[in-house]
CSV table of C-alpha atoms in Angstrom, one decimal:
chain,number,residue,atom,x,y,z
C,133,MET,CA,-9.4,7.4,16.6
C,134,ASN,CA,-10.1,7.7,12.9
C,135,VAL,CA,-9.2,4.6,10.9
C,136,LEU,CA,-9.0,4.2,7.1
C,137,ILE,CA,-9.5,0.6,5.9
C,138,LEU,CA,-8.2,0.0,2.4
C,139,GLY,CA,-9.8,-3.0,0.7
C,140,GLY,CA,-12.4,-3.2,3.4
C,141,ALA,CA,-15.2,-4.8,1.3
C,142,GLY,CA,-13.4,-8.1,0.7
C,143,MET,CA,-13.5,-11.3,2.6
C,144,LEU,CA,-11.9,-10.2,5.9
C,145,GLY,CA,-12.9,-6.6,5.8
C,146,PRO,CA,-16.5,-6.9,7.1
C,147,TYR,CA,-15.2,-8.9,10.1
C,148,VAL,CA,-12.6,-6.3,10.9
C,149,ALA,CA,-15.1,-3.4,10.4
C,150,ARG,CA,-17.6,-5.0,12.8
C,151,GLN,CA,-14.8,-5.6,15.3
C,152,LEU,CA,-13.6,-2.0,15.2
C,153,ALA,CA,-16.9,-0.1,14.7
C,154,PRO,CA,-17.9,0.2,18.4
C,155,ARG,CA,-14.7,2.0,19.3
C,156,TYR,CA,-13.3,3.7,16.1
C,157,THR,CA,-14.6,6.0,13.4
C,158,LEU,CA,-14.1,4.1,10.2
C,159,ARG,CA,-13.6,5.2,6.6
C,160,ILE,CA,-13.8,2.0,4.5
C,161,THR,CA,-12.7,1.9,0.8
C,162,ASP,CA,-12.7,-0.7,-1.8
C,163,VAL,CA,-12.6,-1.0,-5.6
C,164,LYS,CA,-16.1,-2.5,-5.5
C,165,PRO,CA,-19.1,-1.8,-3.3
C,166,PRO,CA,-19.6,-3.9,-0.3
C,167,ALA,CA,-21.8,-7.0,-0.5
C,168,GLU,CA,-23.3,-6.1,2.9
C,169,GLU,CA,-23.8,-2.9,4.7
C,170,LEU,CA,-20.6,-1.9,6.5
C,171,PRO,CA,-20.3,0.5,9.5
C,172,GLY,CA,-18.8,3.9,9.0
C,173,GLU,CA,-18.2,5.8,5.7
C,174,PHE,CA,-17.6,3.9,2.5
C,175,ARG,CA,-15.8,5.2,-0.6
C,176,LEU,CA,-15.0,3.5,-3.9
C,177,LEU,CA,-11.3,3.6,-4.3
C,178,ASP,CA,-8.6,1.8,-6.3
C,179,VAL,CA,-5.5,1.6,-4.1
C,180,SER,CA,-3.3,2.0,-7.2
C,181,ASP,CA,-4.7,5.5,-7.5
C,182,LEU,CA,-2.1,7.5,-5.5
C,183,ASP,CA,-4.1,10.8,-5.4
C,184,GLY,CA,-7.2,8.9,-4.3
C,185,VAL,CA,-5.4,7.1,-1.5
C,186,VAL,CA,-3.8,10.3,-0.3
C,187,GLU,CA,-7.2,12.0,-0.3
C,188,ALA,CA,-8.9,9.1,1.5
C,189,ALA,CA,-6.2,9.2,4.3
C,190,GLU,CA,-6.9,12.9,5.2
C,191,GLY,CA,-7.9,13.2,8.8
C,192,MET,CA,-7.1,9.6,9.7
C,193,ASP,CA,-5.0,8.5,12.6
C,194,ALA,CA,-4.3,5.0,11.3
C,195,ILE,CA,-4.5,3.0,8.1
C,196,ILE,CA,-5.3,-0.7,7.8
C,197,ASN,CA,-4.6,-2.2,4.4
C,198,LEU,CA,-6.7,-5.3,3.6
C,199,SER,CA,-6.5,-5.0,-0.1
C,200,VAL,CA,-5.6,-8.1,-2.0
C,201,LEU,CA,-5.7,-9.5,-5.6
C,202,ARG,CA,-4.0,-12.8,-6.0
C,203,ARG,CA,-3.9,-14.0,-9.5
C,204,HIS,CA,-4.1,-11.2,-12.1
C,205,ARG,CA,-0.7,-10.5,-13.5
C,206,LYS,CA,-1.2,-6.7,-13.6
C,207,VAL,CA,-3.7,-6.0,-10.8
C,208,ALA,CA,-1.8,-8.0,-8.3
C,209,TRP,CA,1.1,-5.6,-8.7
C,210,ASP,CA,-1.2,-2.6,-8.7
C,211,VAL,CA,-2.8,-3.7,-5.4
C,212,SER,CA,0.0,-5.3,-3.5
C,213,ALA,CA,3.1,-3.2,-4.5
C,214,ARG,CA,1.9,0.1,-5.8
C,215,GLY,CA,-0.9,0.0,-3.3
C,216,CYS,CA,1.6,-0.2,-0.4
C,217,TYR,CA,3.6,2.6,-1.9
C,218,ASN,CA,0.5,4.8,-2.2
C,219,MET,CA,-0.5,3.9,1.3
C,220,MET,CA,2.9,4.9,2.7
C,221,GLN,CA,3.0,8.1,0.7
C,222,ALA,CA,-0.4,8.9,2.1
C,223,ALA,CA,0.9,8.2,5.6
C,224,VAL,CA,3.8,10.6,5.0
C,225,THR,CA,1.6,13.3,3.6
C,226,HIS,CA,-0.8,13.3,6.5
C,227,GLY,CA,1.6,12.5,9.3
C,228,ILE,CA,-0.1,9.2,10.1
C,229,ARG,CA,2.2,7.1,12.3
C,230,ARG,CA,0.3,3.9,12.6
C,231,VAL,CA,-0.1,1.5,9.6
C,232,ILE,CA,-1.3,-2.1,9.6
C,233,ASN,CA,-0.6,-4.0,6.5
C,234,THR,CA,-1.7,-7.6,5.7
C,235,GLY,CA,-0.8,-10.5,3.5
C,236,PRO,CA,-0.4,-14.2,3.2
C,237,HIS,CA,2.2,-16.1,5.3
C,238,TYR,CA,4.4,-16.7,2.3
C,239,THR,CA,5.1,-13.0,2.0
C,240,VAL,CA,8.1,-13.9,4.1
C,241,ALA,CA,8.3,-17.7,4.2
C,242,GLY,CA,7.7,-18.4,0.5
C,243,ARG,CA,5.2,-20.9,-0.8
C,244,ASN,CA,7.5,-23.8,-1.1
C,245,ILE,CA,10.8,-22.7,0.4
C,246,THR,CA,10.5,-23.1,4.1
C,247,GLU,CA,7.2,-24.7,4.6
C,248,CYS,CA,8.3,-28.0,3.0
C,249,PHE,CA,11.4,-28.3,5.1
C,250,ASP,CA,11.3,-26.5,8.4
C,251,PHE,CA,9.4,-26.3,11.7
C,252,GLY,CA,9.0,-23.5,14.2
C,253,ILE,CA,8.9,-20.9,11.4
C,254,GLY,CA,8.6,-17.4,12.8
C,255,PRO,CA,7.8,-14.2,11.0
C,256,ASP,CA,11.3,-12.7,11.4
C,257,ILE,CA,13.1,-14.9,9.0
C,258,PRO,CA,14.7,-13.0,6.0
C,259,PRO,CA,11.9,-12.6,3.5
C,260,GLN,CA,12.1,-15.3,0.8
C,261,SER,CA,8.8,-15.2,-1.1
C,262,GLY,CA,10.0,-17.0,-4.2
C,263,ALA,CA,8.6,-16.0,-7.6
C,264,ASP,CA,5.0,-17.0,-7.0
C,265,LEU,CA,2.9,-14.0,-8.1
C,266,TYR,CA,0.8,-13.5,-4.9
C,267,ALA,CA,3.8,-14.0,-2.6
C,268,ILE,CA,6.2,-11.8,-4.4
C,269,THR,CA,3.8,-8.9,-4.9
C,270,LYS,CA,3.0,-8.9,-1.3
C,271,SER,CA,6.6,-9.3,-0.4
C,272,MET,CA,7.5,-6.2,-2.4
C,273,GLY,CA,4.7,-4.4,-0.7
C,274,LEU,CA,6.2,-5.3,2.7
C,275,GLU,CA,9.6,-4.2,1.5
C,276,ILE,CA,8.2,-0.8,0.4
C,277,CYS,CA,6.7,-0.5,3.9
C,278,ARG,CA,10.0,-1.4,5.5
C,279,ILE,CA,11.9,1.2,3.6
C,280,PHE,CA,9.4,3.9,4.3
C,281,SER,CA,9.5,3.1,8.0
C,282,GLN,CA,13.2,3.5,8.0
C,283,HIS,CA,13.0,7.0,6.5
C,284,HIS,CA,9.9,8.3,8.3
C,285,ASP,CA,8.4,8.2,11.7
C,286,ILE,CA,5.8,5.6,10.7
C,287,SER,CA,5.3,2.3,12.4
C,288,VAL,CA,4.1,-0.6,10.2
C,289,GLN,CA,2.7,-3.8,11.6
C,290,THR,CA,2.2,-6.5,9.0
C,291,TYR,CA,-0.2,-9.2,9.9
C,292,LEU,CA,0.2,-12.4,7.9
C,293,PHE,CA,-2.5,-15.0,7.5
C,294,TYR,CA,-2.8,-18.2,5.6
C,295,ASN,CA,-6.1,-20.0,5.8
C,296,PHE,CA,-9.4,-18.6,7.2
C,297,LYS,CA,-12.2,-20.9,8.4
C,298,ASP,CA,-15.8,-20.6,9.5
C,299,PRO,CA,-15.9,-22.8,12.6
C,300,ALA,CA,-19.6,-23.6,11.9
C,301,THR,CA,-18.8,-25.3,8.6
C,302,ILE,CA,-15.6,-27.2,9.5
C,303,GLN,CA,-15.8,-30.9,8.8
C,304,PRO,CA,-13.7,-33.1,11.1
C,305,GLY,CA,-10.4,-33.8,9.5
C,306,GLU,CA,-11.0,-31.7,6.4
C,307,HIS,CA,-8.0,-30.5,4.6
C,308,HIS,CA,-6.4,-27.4,6.0
C,309,ALA,CA,-3.2,-25.4,5.8
C,310,PRO,CA,-0.8,-25.5,8.7
C,311,PHE,CA,-1.7,-21.9,9.6
C,312,VAL,CA,-5.5,-21.6,10.2
C,313,ILE,CA,-7.7,-19.1,12.0
C,314,SER,CA,-11.4,-18.3,12.2
C,315,TRP,CA,-12.5,-15.1,10.5
C,316,GLU,CA,-13.8,-13.7,13.8
C,317,ASN,CA,-10.5,-14.5,15.7
C,318,ALA,CA,-8.5,-12.9,12.9
C,319,ALA,CA,-10.4,-9.7,13.2
C,320,GLU,CA,-9.6,-9.5,16.9
C,321,VAL,CA,-5.9,-8.8,16.2
C,322,PHE,CA,-6.6,-5.4,14.6
C,323,PRO,CA,-7.8,-3.4,17.7
C,324,LEU,CA,-4.6,-4.7,19.5
C,325,GLY,CA,-2.6,-3.2,16.7
C,326,LEU,CA,-4.5,0.1,16.9
C,327,GLU,CA,-4.0,0.3,20.7
C,328,ILE,CA,-0.5,-0.9,21.3
C,329,ASP,CA,2.0,1.8,22.3
C,330,LEU,CA,4.2,2.1,19.2
C,331,ASP,CA,7.3,2.5,21.4
C,332,ALA,CA,6.5,-1.0,22.7
C,333,LEU,CA,7.2,-2.5,19.3
C,334,PRO,CA,10.7,-3.8,18.7
C,335,SER,CA,11.1,-1.7,15.6
C,336,ARG,CA,9.1,0.5,13.2
C,337,CYS,CA,8.5,-2.5,10.9
C,338,GLU,CA,7.2,-5.7,12.5
C,339,VAL,CA,5.7,-8.8,11.0
C,340,PHE,CA,3.2,-11.0,12.9
C,341,TYR,CA,1.8,-14.5,12.1
C,342,VAL,CA,-1.8,-14.5,13.0
C,343,PHE,CA,-3.3,-18.0,13.5
C,344,ALA,CA,-4.8,-20.3,16.1
C,345,ASP,CA,-2.6,-22.4,18.4
C,346,MET,CA,-1.9,-25.5,16.3
C,347,PRO,CA,-0.1,-28.5,17.7
C,348,HIS,CA,2.1,-29.5,14.8
C,349,GLY,CA,4.7,-26.8,15.4
C,350,LYS,CA,5.2,-25.9,11.7
C,351,PHE,CA,4.7,-22.1,12.3
C,352,SER,CA,4.9,-20.0,15.4
C,353,ASN,CA,2.5,-17.4,16.6
C,354,GLU,CA,4.4,-16.8,19.8
C,355,LYS,CA,5.5,-13.2,18.8
C,356,THR,CA,1.9,-12.2,18.1
C,357,LYS,CA,0.8,-13.4,21.5
C,358,ARG,CA,3.8,-11.9,23.4
C,359,ILE,CA,3.9,-8.5,21.8
C,360,LEU,CA,0.3,-7.7,20.8
C,361,GLY,CA,-1.4,-9.8,23.5
C,362,PHE,CA,-3.3,-11.7,20.9
C,363,GLN,CA,-5.5,-14.5,22.2
C,364,PRO,CA,-6.1,-17.4,19.8
C,365,ARG,CA,-9.5,-18.9,20.1
C,366,GLN,CA,-9.9,-22.6,20.2
C,367,ASP,CA,-12.6,-22.7,17.5
C,368,VAL,CA,-10.9,-24.6,14.7
C,369,GLU,CA,-9.6,-27.6,16.6
C,370,THR,CA,-12.1,-29.9,14.9
C,371,LEU,CA,-9.7,-29.8,12.0
C,372,TRP,CA,-7.1,-32.0,13.7
C,373,ARG,CA,-8.9,-33.6,16.6
C,374,ARG,CA,-9.9,-37.3,16.2
C,375,THR,CA,-12.8,-36.8,18.6
C,376,ALA,CA,-15.2,-33.9,19.1
C,377,VAL,CA,-13.9,-30.9,21.0
C,378,PRO,CA,-15.2,-31.0,24.6
C,379,PRO,CA,-17.8,-28.3,25.0
C,380,HIS,CA,-15.8,-26.6,27.8
C,381,LEU,CA,-13.0,-25.7,25.4
P,1020,MET,CA,25.7,-14.4,-28.1
P,1021,LYS,CA,22.2,-13.0,-28.6
P,1022,ILE,CA,21.5,-10.4,-26.0
P,1023,LEU,CA,18.3,-8.4,-25.3
P,1024,LEU,CA,18.9,-5.0,-23.7
P,1025,THR,CA,16.1,-3.1,-22.1
P,1026,ALA,CA,15.6,0.6,-21.5
P,1027,ALA,CA,16.7,1.4,-25.1
P,1028,GLY,CA,15.7,5.0,-24.6
P,1029,ALA,CA,18.2,5.6,-21.9
P,1030,GLN,CA,21.6,7.0,-23.0
P,1031,ARG,CA,23.5,4.3,-21.1
P,1032,SER,CA,21.6,1.5,-22.8
P,1033,ALA,CA,22.2,3.0,-26.2
P,1034,ALA,CA,25.9,3.4,-25.6
P,1035,LEU,CA,26.2,-0.1,-24.1
P,1036,ALA,CA,24.5,-1.6,-27.1
P,1037,ASP,CA,27.1,0.0,-29.4
P,1038,CYS,CA,29.9,-1.2,-27.2
P,1039,LEU,CA,28.6,-4.8,-27.0
P,1040,ALA,CA,27.9,-5.0,-30.7
P,1041,ARG,CA,31.5,-4.4,-31.4
P,1042,ALA,CA,34.0,-7.2,-30.8
P,1043,ALA,CA,34.1,-8.8,-27.4
P,1044,PRO,CA,37.1,-7.6,-25.3
P,1045,GLU,CA,39.4,-10.5,-26.2
P,1046,GLU,CA,38.9,-9.7,-29.9
P,1047,ARG,CA,39.6,-6.0,-29.4
P,1048,GLU,CA,42.8,-6.9,-27.6
P,1049,GLY,CA,43.8,-9.2,-30.5
P,1050,LYS,CA,43.5,-12.3,-28.4
P,1051,GLY,CA,40.4,-13.8,-29.9
P,1052,GLN,CA,40.2,-15.9,-33.0
P,1053,SER,CA,36.6,-16.3,-33.7
P,1054,PRO,CA,34.3,-13.7,-35.3
P,1055,ASN,CA,31.5,-15.3,-33.4
P,1056,LYS,CA,32.7,-13.6,-30.3
P,1057,THR,CA,30.6,-10.5,-31.2
P,1058,HIS,CA,27.2,-10.1,-29.8
P,1059,GLU,CA,23.9,-9.7,-31.6
P,1060,ILE,CA,22.0,-7.0,-29.8
P,1061,ARG,CA,18.2,-6.5,-29.7
P,1062,LEU,CA,17.1,-3.4,-27.9
P,1063,THR,CA,13.7,-2.9,-26.4
P,1064,GLU,CA,11.7,-0.1,-24.8
P,1065,ARG,CA,8.2,0.6,-23.8
P,1066,VAL,CA,8.0,3.5,-26.4
P,1067,TYR,CA,9.5,3.7,-29.9
P,1068,VAL,CA,13.2,4.5,-30.0
P,1069,GLU,CA,15.3,5.3,-33.1
P,1070,THR,CA,18.4,3.1,-33.2
P,1071,GLU,CA,20.7,1.4,-35.6
P,1072,HIS,CA,20.3,-1.9,-33.7
P,1073,GLU,CA,17.5,-4.3,-34.0
P,1074,PHE,CA,14.6,-2.8,-32.0
P,1075,ALA,CA,11.4,-4.2,-30.6
P,1076,GLN,CA,8.9,-2.0,-28.8
P,1077,CYS,CA,7.3,-3.9,-25.9
P,1078,GLY,CA,5.4,-2.9,-22.9
P,1079,LEU,CA,6.8,-5.8,-20.9
P,1080,GLY,CA,3.3,-6.9,-20.1
P,1081,HIS,CA,2.2,-10.4,-19.2
P,1082,ASP,CA,1.0,-11.2,-22.6
P,1083,ARG,CA,2.7,-13.2,-25.3
P,1084,SER,CA,4.6,-10.2,-26.7
P,1085,THR,CA,7.1,-10.4,-23.9
P,1086,ASN,CA,7.7,-14.1,-24.5
P,1087,LEU,CA,8.3,-13.3,-28.2
P,1088,LEU,CA,10.6,-10.6,-27.2
P,1089,VAL,CA,12.9,-12.8,-25.2
P,1090,ARG,CA,12.6,-16.0,-27.3
P,1091,GLY,CA,16.0,-17.2,-28.7
P,1092,MET,CA,18.0,-14.9,-26.5
P,1093,ASP,CA,21.1,-16.2,-24.7
P,1094,ALA,CA,21.0,-13.4,-22.1
P,1095,ILE,CA,19.0,-10.4,-21.1
P,1096,ILE,CA,20.6,-7.2,-19.8
P,1097,HIS,CA,17.9,-5.4,-17.9
P,1098,ALA,CA,18.0,-1.8,-16.9
P,1099,VAL,CA,15.2,-0.1,-15.0
P,1100,ASP,CA,15.8,3.4,-16.2
P,1101,PRO,CA,12.6,5.4,-16.6
P,1102,VAL,CA,11.1,6.8,-19.8
P,1103,PRO,CA,11.4,10.6,-19.6
P,1104,GLY,CA,8.4,12.2,-17.9
P,1105,GLU,CA,7.3,9.1,-16.1
P,1106,ASP,CA,5.8,9.7,-12.7
P,1107,VAL,CA,7.1,7.9,-9.6
P,1108,SER,CA,4.2,5.4,-9.4
P,1109,THR,CA,4.8,4.4,-13.0
P,1110,GLN,CA,8.5,4.0,-12.4
P,1111,ILE,CA,7.8,1.7,-9.5
P,1112,ASP,CA,5.4,-0.3,-11.6
P,1113,THR,CA,8.0,-0.6,-14.3
P,1114,ALA,CA,10.7,-1.7,-11.9
P,1115,THR,CA,8.4,-4.3,-10.2
P,1116,ARG,CA,5.7,-5.6,-12.5
P,1117,CYS,CA,7.6,-5.2,-15.8
P,1118,THR,CA,10.8,-6.8,-14.3
P,1119,TYR,CA,8.7,-9.7,-13.1
P,1120,ASN,CA,7.0,-10.2,-16.5
P,1121,LEU,CA,10.4,-10.0,-18.2
P,1122,LEU,CA,12.0,-12.6,-15.9
P,1123,MET,CA,8.9,-14.8,-16.1
P,1124,ALA,CA,9.0,-14.8,-19.8
P,1125,ALA,CA,12.8,-15.5,-19.7
P,1126,THR,CA,12.1,-18.5,-17.5
P,1127,GLU,CA,9.4,-19.8,-19.8
P,1128,GLU,CA,11.5,-19.3,-22.9
P,1129,GLY,CA,14.6,-20.9,-21.5
P,1130,VAL,CA,16.8,-17.8,-21.4
P,1131,PRO,CA,19.5,-18.8,-18.9
P,1132,ARG,CA,21.0,-15.6,-17.7
P,1133,ILE,CA,19.9,-12.1,-16.6
P,1134,VAL,CA,22.2,-9.2,-15.9
P,1135,LEU,CA,20.4,-6.5,-14.0
P,1136,LEU,CA,21.9,-3.0,-14.2
P,1137,SER,CA,21.3,-1.6,-10.8
P,1138,ALA,CA,22.6,1.5,-8.9
P,1139,LEU,CA,25.6,1.7,-6.6
P,1140,GLU,CA,23.7,4.7,-5.1
P,1141,LEU,CA,21.9,2.0,-3.1
P,1142,MET,CA,24.9,2.0,-0.8
P,1143,ALA,CA,25.3,5.8,-0.6
P,1144,ASP,CA,23.8,6.2,2.9
P,1145,TYR,CA,26.6,4.3,4.5
P,1146,PRO,CA,29.3,6.6,6.0
P,1147,ASP,CA,32.1,7.5,3.5
P,1148,HIS,CA,34.7,6.0,5.7
P,1149,TYR,CA,33.2,2.4,5.7
P,1150,ARG,CA,34.6,-0.2,3.3
P,1151,VAL,CA,31.2,-1.1,1.9
P,1152,ASP,CA,31.1,-4.2,-0.4
P,1153,GLU,CA,28.6,-6.4,-2.1
P,1154,ARG,CA,27.8,-8.3,1.1
P,1155,TRP,CA,26.3,-5.2,2.8
P,1156,ARG,CA,22.6,-4.6,2.9
P,1157,PRO,CA,21.4,-2.0,0.4
P,1158,LEU,CA,19.9,1.2,1.8
P,1159,PRO,CA,17.3,2.4,-0.7
P,1160,ARG,CA,15.4,5.6,-0.2
P,1161,THR,CA,11.7,6.0,-0.7
P,1162,GLN,CA,11.9,7.3,-4.2
P,1163,PRO,CA,13.5,6.2,-7.5
P,1164,PRO,CA,16.1,5.6,-8.6
P,1165,THR,CA,17.2,3.7,-5.5
P,1166,LEU,CA,13.8,2.4,-4.6
P,1167,SER,CA,13.1,1.1,-8.1
P,1168,ALA,CA,16.6,-0.4,-8.4
P,1169,HIS,CA,16.2,-2.1,-5.1
P,1170,LEU,CA,12.8,-3.6,-5.9
P,1171,ALA,CA,14.1,-4.9,-9.2
P,1172,GLU,CA,17.0,-6.5,-7.4
P,1173,GLN,CA,14.7,-8.1,-4.9
P,1174,ILE,CA,12.5,-9.6,-7.7
P,1175,SER,CA,15.5,-10.9,-9.6
P,1176,ARG,CA,16.8,-12.5,-6.4
P,1177,GLU,CA,13.7,-14.5,-5.9
P,1178,PHE,CA,14.0,-16.0,-9.5
P,1179,ALA,CA,17.6,-16.9,-8.7
P,1180,ARG,CA,16.6,-18.3,-5.3
P,1181,GLU,CA,14.2,-20.7,-7.0
P,1182,GLY,CA,16.8,-21.7,-9.6
P,1183,LYS,CA,14.7,-20.3,-12.5
P,1184,LEU,CA,17.4,-18.0,-13.8
P,1185,ALA,CA,21.1,-17.2,-13.2
P,1186,VAL,CA,21.2,-13.5,-12.1
P,1187,THR,CA,24.1,-11.1,-11.9
P,1188,ILE,CA,23.4,-7.7,-10.3
P,1189,LEU,CA,25.8,-5.0,-11.5
P,1190,ARG,CA,25.5,-2.0,-9.2
P,1191,LEU,CA,26.9,0.8,-11.4
P,1192,GLY,CA,28.5,3.9,-10.1
P,1193,ASP,CA,29.8,6.8,-12.1
P,1194,VAL,CA,31.7,4.8,-14.7
P,1195,PRO,CA,32.3,5.1,-18.5
P,1196,THR,CA,30.4,2.8,-20.9
P,1197,GLU,CA,33.5,0.8,-21.6
P,1198,THR,CA,33.7,-0.1,-17.9
P,1199,VAL,CA,30.1,-1.1,-17.9
P,1200,ALA,CA,30.6,-3.2,-21.0
P,1201,ALA,CA,33.5,-5.0,-19.5
P,1202,ALA,CA,31.5,-5.7,-16.4
P,1203,VAL,CA,28.7,-7.0,-18.5
P,1204,HIS,CA,31.0,-9.3,-20.5
P,1205,GLY,CA,32.2,-10.7,-17.2
P,1206,ALA,CA,28.7,-11.2,-16.0
P,1207,LEU,CA,27.7,-13.0,-19.2
P,1208,THR,CA,30.4,-15.6,-18.5
P,1209,ASN,CA,29.7,-15.8,-14.8
P,1210,ALA,CA,28.8,-19.3,-13.8
P,1211,SER,CA,27.2,-18.3,-10.5
P,1212,ALA,CA,23.4,-18.6,-10.1
P,1213,TRP,CA,23.4,-15.4,-8.0
P,1214,SER,CA,26.0,-12.7,-7.7
P,1215,ILE,CA,26.4,-9.0,-7.1
P,1216,ALA,CA,29.2,-6.7,-8.2
P,1217,HIS,CA,29.9,-3.1,-7.4
P,1218,ILE,CA,31.3,-1.2,-10.4
P,1219,GLY,CA,33.0,2.1,-9.9
P,1220,GLU,CA,32.4,4.6,-7.2
P,1221,ILE,CA,29.2,6.3,-6.0
P,1222,ALA,CA,28.6,9.5,-7.9
P,1223,LEU,CA,28.9,12.5,-5.5
């Protein structure tokens, strides 16, 4: 399977590339060169360049979009909204049926709207990003993906993350978001999305929360485990355990 | 009332500006007493537009110029009509980023009300024999004008949800300017923080 990764030279991209490289032929793009050598072909590409995205998607069987820009008031829209539009146009142009999009958890839950008040928050609540720039740009990207999936035979899985950790550097009790995962564990969800029978998905636009099993119950990753078969590692528990994690866990 | 009206280059905005600059409906009908019922109109567009009204060219970027554009306004009537010749990608950028910048500037400058001129065509994909109203989910297509109108609605909704602005969405069908102006007048006095109104019928 040929896989195009947009924004693959960022923080998560190298983990995903290493995870996929043994089984997939990768074409990785980013607006900047990678800081480390990545497997597969690499192209410099700005996702707001429609023609460039369409060209990069030629010959691909799936697209993974890891592009992100959080705080710049123009580039955030270029990347998160226009980038999704361009990606979906590229999928239509080349008949690519499998798209995996990514974003932060508040793409649907909002930064302050649900998290302050609720528990058991799942990914299928009506999107309510609020006006925060990062959240609303990603939310509009998700909405563009949803609309395209309703008009074309394209299945979009959107994986939402919150807080990434390196287990080796976690300090016991250090501050963390209520939605944490290690970089390596996060990358493990992508081959599941590339392999799942698209007819096994409930619809052509599905959102998944990707994070470790956390005991506070604020968010739910149940859907991700049930549908994708995702297996959270127990590698970030030092964050909330009072005592060291037993070595057998 | 001081009103900023966007998309000055579009025929509908120009006609609406003329209509709003005349006396408010109660005055035209001889019911009003105060000459202050007329509106002061400022038009804006991303390119220069010749107009008899006050005009300010603005790219609706995130710089200070957008704040200066909206400062002192009592309301903003925002239309997401494209400038002629704009490609689809630019139209989507305008409907999303520029709408966000405009509403953020309005929030920062204390403009209390936004009226978004959207498209009733958003509901066109429902069967003709359905009684579709404002409570139904929009069905945008993957291209402007419905995609851009829908995204602008979604962005406006989030500002309303957070209580930053009061927003009225007017989904306009094939209606004369006077009907649009009457709907806008109603929206300007609407006390709701968030409301949607369908105006006219879907153009066939």
